[in-house]
Coordinates of C-alpha atoms and ligand atoms in Angstrom, one line a residue:
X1 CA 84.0 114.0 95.6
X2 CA 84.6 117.4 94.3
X3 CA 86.9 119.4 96.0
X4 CA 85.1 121.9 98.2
X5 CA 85.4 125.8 97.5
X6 CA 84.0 126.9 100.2
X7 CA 86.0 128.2 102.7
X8 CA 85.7 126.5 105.8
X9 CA 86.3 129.1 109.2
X10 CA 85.1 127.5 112.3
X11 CA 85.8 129.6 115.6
X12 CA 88.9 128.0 117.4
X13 CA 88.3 126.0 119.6
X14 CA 89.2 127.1 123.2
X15 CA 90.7 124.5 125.9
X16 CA 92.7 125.7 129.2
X17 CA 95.9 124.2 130.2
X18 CA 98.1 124.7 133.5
X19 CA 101.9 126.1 133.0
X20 CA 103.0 122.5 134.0
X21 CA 101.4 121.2 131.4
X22 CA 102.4 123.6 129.1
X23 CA 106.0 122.7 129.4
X24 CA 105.2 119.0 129.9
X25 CA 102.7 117.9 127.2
X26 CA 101.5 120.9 125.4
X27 CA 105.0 122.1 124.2
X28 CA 105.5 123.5 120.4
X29 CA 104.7 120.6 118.1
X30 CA 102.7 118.3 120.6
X31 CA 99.6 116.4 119.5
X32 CA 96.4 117.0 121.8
X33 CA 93.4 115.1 121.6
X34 CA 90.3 117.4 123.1
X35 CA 87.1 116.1 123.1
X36 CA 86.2 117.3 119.7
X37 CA 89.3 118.1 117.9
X38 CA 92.8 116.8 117.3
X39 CA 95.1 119.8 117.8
X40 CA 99.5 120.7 116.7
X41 CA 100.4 123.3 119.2
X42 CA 101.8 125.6 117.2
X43 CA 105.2 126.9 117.2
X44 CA 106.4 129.8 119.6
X45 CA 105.6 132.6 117.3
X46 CA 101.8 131.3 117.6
X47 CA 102.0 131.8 121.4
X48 CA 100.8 135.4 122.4
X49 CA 102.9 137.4 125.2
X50 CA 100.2 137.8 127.4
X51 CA 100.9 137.1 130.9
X52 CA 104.3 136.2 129.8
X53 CA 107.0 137.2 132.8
X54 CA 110.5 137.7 132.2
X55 CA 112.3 135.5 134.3
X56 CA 116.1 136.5 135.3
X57 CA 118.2 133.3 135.6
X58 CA 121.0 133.5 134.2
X59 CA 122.6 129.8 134.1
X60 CA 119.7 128.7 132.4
X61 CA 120.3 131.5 129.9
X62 CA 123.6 130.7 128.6
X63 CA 122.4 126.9 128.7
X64 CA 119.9 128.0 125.8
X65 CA 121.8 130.3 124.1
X66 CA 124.7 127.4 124.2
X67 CA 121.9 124.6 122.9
X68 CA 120.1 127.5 120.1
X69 CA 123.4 129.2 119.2
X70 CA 121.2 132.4 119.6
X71 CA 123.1 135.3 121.5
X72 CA 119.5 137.3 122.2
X73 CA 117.3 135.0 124.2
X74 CA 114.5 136.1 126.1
X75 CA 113.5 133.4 128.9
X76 CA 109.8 133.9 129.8
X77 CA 107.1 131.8 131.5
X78 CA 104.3 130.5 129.5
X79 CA 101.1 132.8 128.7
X80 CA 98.5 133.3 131.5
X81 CA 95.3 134.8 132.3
X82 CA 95.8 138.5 132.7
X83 CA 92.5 140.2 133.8
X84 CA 89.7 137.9 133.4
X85 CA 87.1 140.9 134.3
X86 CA 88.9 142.3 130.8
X87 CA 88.7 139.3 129.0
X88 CA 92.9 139.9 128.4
X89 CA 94.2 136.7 128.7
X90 CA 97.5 134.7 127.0
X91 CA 97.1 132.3 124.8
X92 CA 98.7 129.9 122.3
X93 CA 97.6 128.8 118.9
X94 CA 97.5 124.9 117.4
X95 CA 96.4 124.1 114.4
X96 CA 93.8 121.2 113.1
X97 CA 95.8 118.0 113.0
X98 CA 96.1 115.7 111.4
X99 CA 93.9 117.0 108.1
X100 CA 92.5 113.4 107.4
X101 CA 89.5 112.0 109.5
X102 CA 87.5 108.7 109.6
X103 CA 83.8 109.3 108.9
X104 CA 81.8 107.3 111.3
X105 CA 79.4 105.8 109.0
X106 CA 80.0 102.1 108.9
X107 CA 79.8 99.3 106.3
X108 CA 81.2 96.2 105.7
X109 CA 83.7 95.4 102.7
X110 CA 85.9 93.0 102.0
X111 CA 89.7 92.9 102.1
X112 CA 92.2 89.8 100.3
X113 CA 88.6 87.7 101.5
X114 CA 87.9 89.2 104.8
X115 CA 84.5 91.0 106.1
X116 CA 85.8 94.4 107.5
X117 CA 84.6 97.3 109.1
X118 CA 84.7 99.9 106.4
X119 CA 84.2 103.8 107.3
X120 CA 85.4 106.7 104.8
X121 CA 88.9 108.2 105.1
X122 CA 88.4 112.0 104.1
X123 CA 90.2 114.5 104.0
X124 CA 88.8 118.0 105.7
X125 CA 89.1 119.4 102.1
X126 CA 86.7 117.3 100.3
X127 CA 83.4 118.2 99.8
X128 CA 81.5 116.3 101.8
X129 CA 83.0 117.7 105.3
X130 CA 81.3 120.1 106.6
X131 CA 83.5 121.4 109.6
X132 CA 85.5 119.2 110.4
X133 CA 83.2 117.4 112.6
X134 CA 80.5 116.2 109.9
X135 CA 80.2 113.7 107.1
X136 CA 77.7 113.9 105.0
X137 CA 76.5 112.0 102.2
X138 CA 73.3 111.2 100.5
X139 CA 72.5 109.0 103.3
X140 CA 73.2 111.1 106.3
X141 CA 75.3 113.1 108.2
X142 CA 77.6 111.3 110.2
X143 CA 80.5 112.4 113.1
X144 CA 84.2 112.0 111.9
X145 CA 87.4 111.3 114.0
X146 CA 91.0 112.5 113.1
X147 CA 92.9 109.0 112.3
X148 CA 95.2 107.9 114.2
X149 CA 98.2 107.3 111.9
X150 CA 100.1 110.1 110.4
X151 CA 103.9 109.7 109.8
X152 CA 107.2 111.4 111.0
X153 CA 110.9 111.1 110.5
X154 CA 113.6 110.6 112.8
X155 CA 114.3 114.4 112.9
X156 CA 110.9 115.1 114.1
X157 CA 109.4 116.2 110.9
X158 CA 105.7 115.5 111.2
X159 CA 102.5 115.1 108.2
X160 CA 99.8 113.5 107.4
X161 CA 99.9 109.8 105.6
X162 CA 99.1 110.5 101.7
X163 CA 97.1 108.5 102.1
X164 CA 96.0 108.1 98.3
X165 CA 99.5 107.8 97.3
X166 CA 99.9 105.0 100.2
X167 CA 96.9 102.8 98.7
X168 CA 97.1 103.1 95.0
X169 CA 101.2 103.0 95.2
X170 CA 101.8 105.9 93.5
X171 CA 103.3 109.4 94.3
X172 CA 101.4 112.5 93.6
X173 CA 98.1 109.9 92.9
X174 CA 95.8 112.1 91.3
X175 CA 92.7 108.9 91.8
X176 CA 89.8 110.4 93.3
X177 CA 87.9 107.5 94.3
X178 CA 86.7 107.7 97.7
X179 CA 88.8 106.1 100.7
X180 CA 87.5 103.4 103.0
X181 CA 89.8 102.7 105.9
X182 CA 88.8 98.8 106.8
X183 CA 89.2 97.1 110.0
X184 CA 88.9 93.3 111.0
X185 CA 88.9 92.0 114.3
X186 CA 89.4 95.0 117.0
X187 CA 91.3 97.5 115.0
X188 CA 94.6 97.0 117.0
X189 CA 96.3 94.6 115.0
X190 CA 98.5 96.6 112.1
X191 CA 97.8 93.3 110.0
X192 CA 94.2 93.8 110.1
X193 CA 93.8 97.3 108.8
X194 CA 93.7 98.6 105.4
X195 CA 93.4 101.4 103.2
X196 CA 90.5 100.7 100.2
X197 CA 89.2 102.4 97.3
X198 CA 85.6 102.1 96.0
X199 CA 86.6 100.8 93.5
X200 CA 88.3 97.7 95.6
X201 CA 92.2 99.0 94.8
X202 CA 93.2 97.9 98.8
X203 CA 96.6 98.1 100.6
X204 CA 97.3 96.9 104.3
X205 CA 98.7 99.5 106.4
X206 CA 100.8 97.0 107.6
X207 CA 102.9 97.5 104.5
X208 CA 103.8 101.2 105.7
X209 CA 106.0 99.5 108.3
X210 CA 108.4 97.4 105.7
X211 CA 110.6 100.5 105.6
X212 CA 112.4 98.8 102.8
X213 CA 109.8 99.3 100.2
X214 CA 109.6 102.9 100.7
X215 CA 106.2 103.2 101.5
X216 CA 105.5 106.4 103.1
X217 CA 107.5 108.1 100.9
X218 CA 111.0 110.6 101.6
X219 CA 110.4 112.8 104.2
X220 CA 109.4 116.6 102.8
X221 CA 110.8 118.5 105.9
X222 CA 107.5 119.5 107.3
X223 CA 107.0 121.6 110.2
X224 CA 103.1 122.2 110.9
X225 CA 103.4 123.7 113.7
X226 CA 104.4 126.8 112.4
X227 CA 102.2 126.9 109.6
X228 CA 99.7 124.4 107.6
X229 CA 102.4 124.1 104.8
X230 CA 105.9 125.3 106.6
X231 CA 109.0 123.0 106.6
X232 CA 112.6 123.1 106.5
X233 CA 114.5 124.6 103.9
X234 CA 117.1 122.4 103.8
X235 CA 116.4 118.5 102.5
X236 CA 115.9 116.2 105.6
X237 CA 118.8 113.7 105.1
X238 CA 119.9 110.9 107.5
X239 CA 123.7 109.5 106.9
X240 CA 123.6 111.3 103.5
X241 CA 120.7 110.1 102.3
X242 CA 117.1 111.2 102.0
X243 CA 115.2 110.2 105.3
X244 CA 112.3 107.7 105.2
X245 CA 108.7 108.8 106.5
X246 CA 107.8 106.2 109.3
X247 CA 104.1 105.3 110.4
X248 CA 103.5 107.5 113.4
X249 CA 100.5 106.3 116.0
X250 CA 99.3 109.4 117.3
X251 CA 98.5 108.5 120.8
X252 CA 101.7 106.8 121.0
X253 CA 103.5 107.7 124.2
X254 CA 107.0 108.3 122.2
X255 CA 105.0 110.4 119.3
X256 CA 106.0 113.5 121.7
X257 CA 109.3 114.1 124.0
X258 CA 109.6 118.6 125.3
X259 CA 113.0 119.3 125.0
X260 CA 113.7 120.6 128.7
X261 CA 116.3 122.3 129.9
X262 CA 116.7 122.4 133.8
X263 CA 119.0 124.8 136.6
X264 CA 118.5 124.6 139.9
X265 CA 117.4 128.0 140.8
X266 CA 120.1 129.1 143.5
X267 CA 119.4 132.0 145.8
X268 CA 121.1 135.2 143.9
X269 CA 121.5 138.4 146.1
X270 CA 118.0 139.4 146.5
X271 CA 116.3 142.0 143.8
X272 CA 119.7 141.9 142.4
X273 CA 120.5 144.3 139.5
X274 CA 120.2 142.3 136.8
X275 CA 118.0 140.8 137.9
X276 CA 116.0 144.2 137.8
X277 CA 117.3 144.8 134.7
X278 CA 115.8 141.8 133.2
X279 CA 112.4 142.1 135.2
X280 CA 112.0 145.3 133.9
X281 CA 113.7 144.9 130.4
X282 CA 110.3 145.8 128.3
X283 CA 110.4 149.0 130.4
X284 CA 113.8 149.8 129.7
X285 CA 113.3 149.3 125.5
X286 CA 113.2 152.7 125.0
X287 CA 116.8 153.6 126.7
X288 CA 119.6 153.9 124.2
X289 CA 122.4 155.6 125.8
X290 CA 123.5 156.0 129.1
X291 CA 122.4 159.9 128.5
X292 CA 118.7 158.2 128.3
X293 CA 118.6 156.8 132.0
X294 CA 117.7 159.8 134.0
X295 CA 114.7 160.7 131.7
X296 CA 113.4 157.4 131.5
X297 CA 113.8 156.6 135.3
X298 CA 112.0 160.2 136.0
X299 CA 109.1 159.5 133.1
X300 CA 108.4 155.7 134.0
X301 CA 107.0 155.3 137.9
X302 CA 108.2 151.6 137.5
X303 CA 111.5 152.4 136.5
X304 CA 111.7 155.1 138.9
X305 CA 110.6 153.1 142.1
X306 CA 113.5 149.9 141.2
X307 CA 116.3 152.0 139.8
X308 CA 116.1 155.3 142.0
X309 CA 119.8 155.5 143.6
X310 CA 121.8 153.4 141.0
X311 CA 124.5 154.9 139.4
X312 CA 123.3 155.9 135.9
X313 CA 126.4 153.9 134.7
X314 CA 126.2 151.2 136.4
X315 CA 122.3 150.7 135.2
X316 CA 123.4 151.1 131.9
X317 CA 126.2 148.7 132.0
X318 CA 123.5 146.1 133.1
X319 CA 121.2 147.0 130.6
X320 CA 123.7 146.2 127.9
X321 CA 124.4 143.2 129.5
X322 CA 121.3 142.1 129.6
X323 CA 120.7 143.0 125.8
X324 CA 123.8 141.6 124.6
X325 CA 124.2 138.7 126.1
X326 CA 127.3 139.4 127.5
X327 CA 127.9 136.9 130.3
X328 CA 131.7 136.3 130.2
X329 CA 132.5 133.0 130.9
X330 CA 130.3 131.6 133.5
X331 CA 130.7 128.6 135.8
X332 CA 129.2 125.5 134.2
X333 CA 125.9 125.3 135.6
X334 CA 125.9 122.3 137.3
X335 CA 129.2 122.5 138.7
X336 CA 128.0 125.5 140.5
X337 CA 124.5 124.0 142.1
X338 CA 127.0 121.6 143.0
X339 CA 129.3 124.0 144.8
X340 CA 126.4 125.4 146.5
X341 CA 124.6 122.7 148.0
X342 CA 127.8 120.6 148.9
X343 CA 129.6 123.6 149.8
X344 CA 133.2 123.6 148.9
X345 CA 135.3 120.8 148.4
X346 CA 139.0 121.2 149.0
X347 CA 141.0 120.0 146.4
X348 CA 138.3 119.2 143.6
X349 CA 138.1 121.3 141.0
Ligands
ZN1 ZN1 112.5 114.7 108.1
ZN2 ZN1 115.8 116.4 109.0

């Protein structure tokens, strides 16, 4: 199984999703099974801008910058269609994951004694994929699937199984044999599935669940949604120690939790200033000085037709707001949905 040179560029594959998903089950690092492909959302610097609106609410703003320790934050929905006719559209990148597939060419083979159903393990890299969707050997070509197991840490690191290393026991296992992944009975049962070489070298994956033995290895930090081969600087460590890799089901419903935060969106004084400002903040990039406004609002037909009449000083005071992230000290955000949907409750602070 030489390792294949060429270089393997299939088109992307396209898929649609609504903003609610998005935010629910598409969110930076999700899994996806589409029809064809197993997909990583990639991380937010994957995502275009298209169709991307500024949104001014400014609880929910100081709740992220409070949760990312980030003083510039931008809120903005997801990407969307922009003009259809011109084919400008937003969109957001994942990447092919996991890397390892199961060809679905089967034969039997035999595990400790029992019949299984054998088909390849392979990795997209090896020779004999095609592109990602074919096996092919000297007897035929033959659909593969992504597997189903990869493995994560508790800190949400996320690879692919080694799964050479996980079969022949070794780290780095430089064993080129091909990989079987056998299956008795239905294919559910952890006890009855196995990893196997040709040459007959087999492991049960039930033995990447006995934590104690190490068998997944330390966890390498690894982010792939931001990149095939990105991860974390810094050594993943739990309590001090270096943090176990743990089998990961990929369909599992806790393999993928969005980290949401909510406000109740409370009626602000309508078209607001800042929130202007904020609407309009690409717009306003190019404004540096209070001695900039009057140009820019006379030049920019937008900027002319929300800011005509405001005190020059006054805009740029909410500019600089807006760009600093000076908010002062806020109420809490949910004391004040409170206050405003109770009304106000003599005595409680
Ligand atoms: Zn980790
Ligand atoms: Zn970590």
């Amino acid at each position: 199984m030489p390792p294949s040179t060429r270089r393997k560029a299939a088109p992307p594959p396209l898929g649609e999703a609504r903003q609610s998903q998005v935010l629910q089950l598409y969110g930076p690092g999700a899994m996806v099974d589409l029809p064809d492909y197993s997909l990583l959302i990639g991380g937010l610097d994957f995502w275009n801008n298209k169709g991307c609106d500024l949104i001014h609410e400014p609880r929910l703003l100081q709740l992220v910058r409070q949760a990312t320790g980030m003083a510039r934050v931008d809120l903005r929905t997801p990407p969307k269609e922009v003009d259809p006719l011109k084919n400008v559209s937003g969109s957001i990148k994942a990447f092919r994951f996991p890397e390892w597939s199961v060809a679905q060419k089967v034969s039997e083979r035999v595990a400790f004694g029992i019949p299984c159903r054998a088909r390849p393990l392979v990795h997209f890299n090896d020779g004999c994929i095609a592109d990602w969707r074919t096996y092919q050997d000297d007897e035929g070509k033959y659909p593969v699937v992504p597997v189903r197991f990869v493995m994560a840490c508790a800190h949400g690191h996320l690879s692919d199984i080694r799964w050479r290393d996980f079969c022949f026991r070794q780290f780095g296992c430089k064993n080129s044999e091909r990989l079987y992944l056998l299956e008795a009975g239905t294919g559910n049962d952890f006890t009855q599935i196995y990893v196997q070489s040709e040459g007959g070298t087999t492991r049960k994956l039930a033995d990447a669940l006995v934590t104690e033995m190490s068998p997944l290895g330390l966890c390498q930090g690894q982010t792939p949604w931001l990149g095939r081969n990105a991860r974390d600087p810094d050594k993943c460590k739990t309590d001090g120690e270096p943090t176990q890799n743990r089998l990961l089901v990929r369909s599992a419903t806790n393999a993928y939790f969005t980290e949401t935060l909510t406000v109740i969106s409370l009626p602000e004084e309508a078209n607001s200033l800042a929130k202007r400002v904020t609407e309009l903040k690409d717009d306003l990039a190019l404004i540096e000085a209070q001695a900039d406004v009057a140009a820019a609002l006379k030049f920019n037909p937008r900027l002319k037709s929300a800011f005509t009449g405001v005190d020059p000083e006054l805009l740029w005071q909410s500019i600089e707001a807006q760009r600093g992230g000076i908010t002062g000290q806020a109420a809490q955000p949910k004391d004040e949905e409170l206050a405003l949907l109770i009304g106000p409750m003599d005595g409680v602070s």
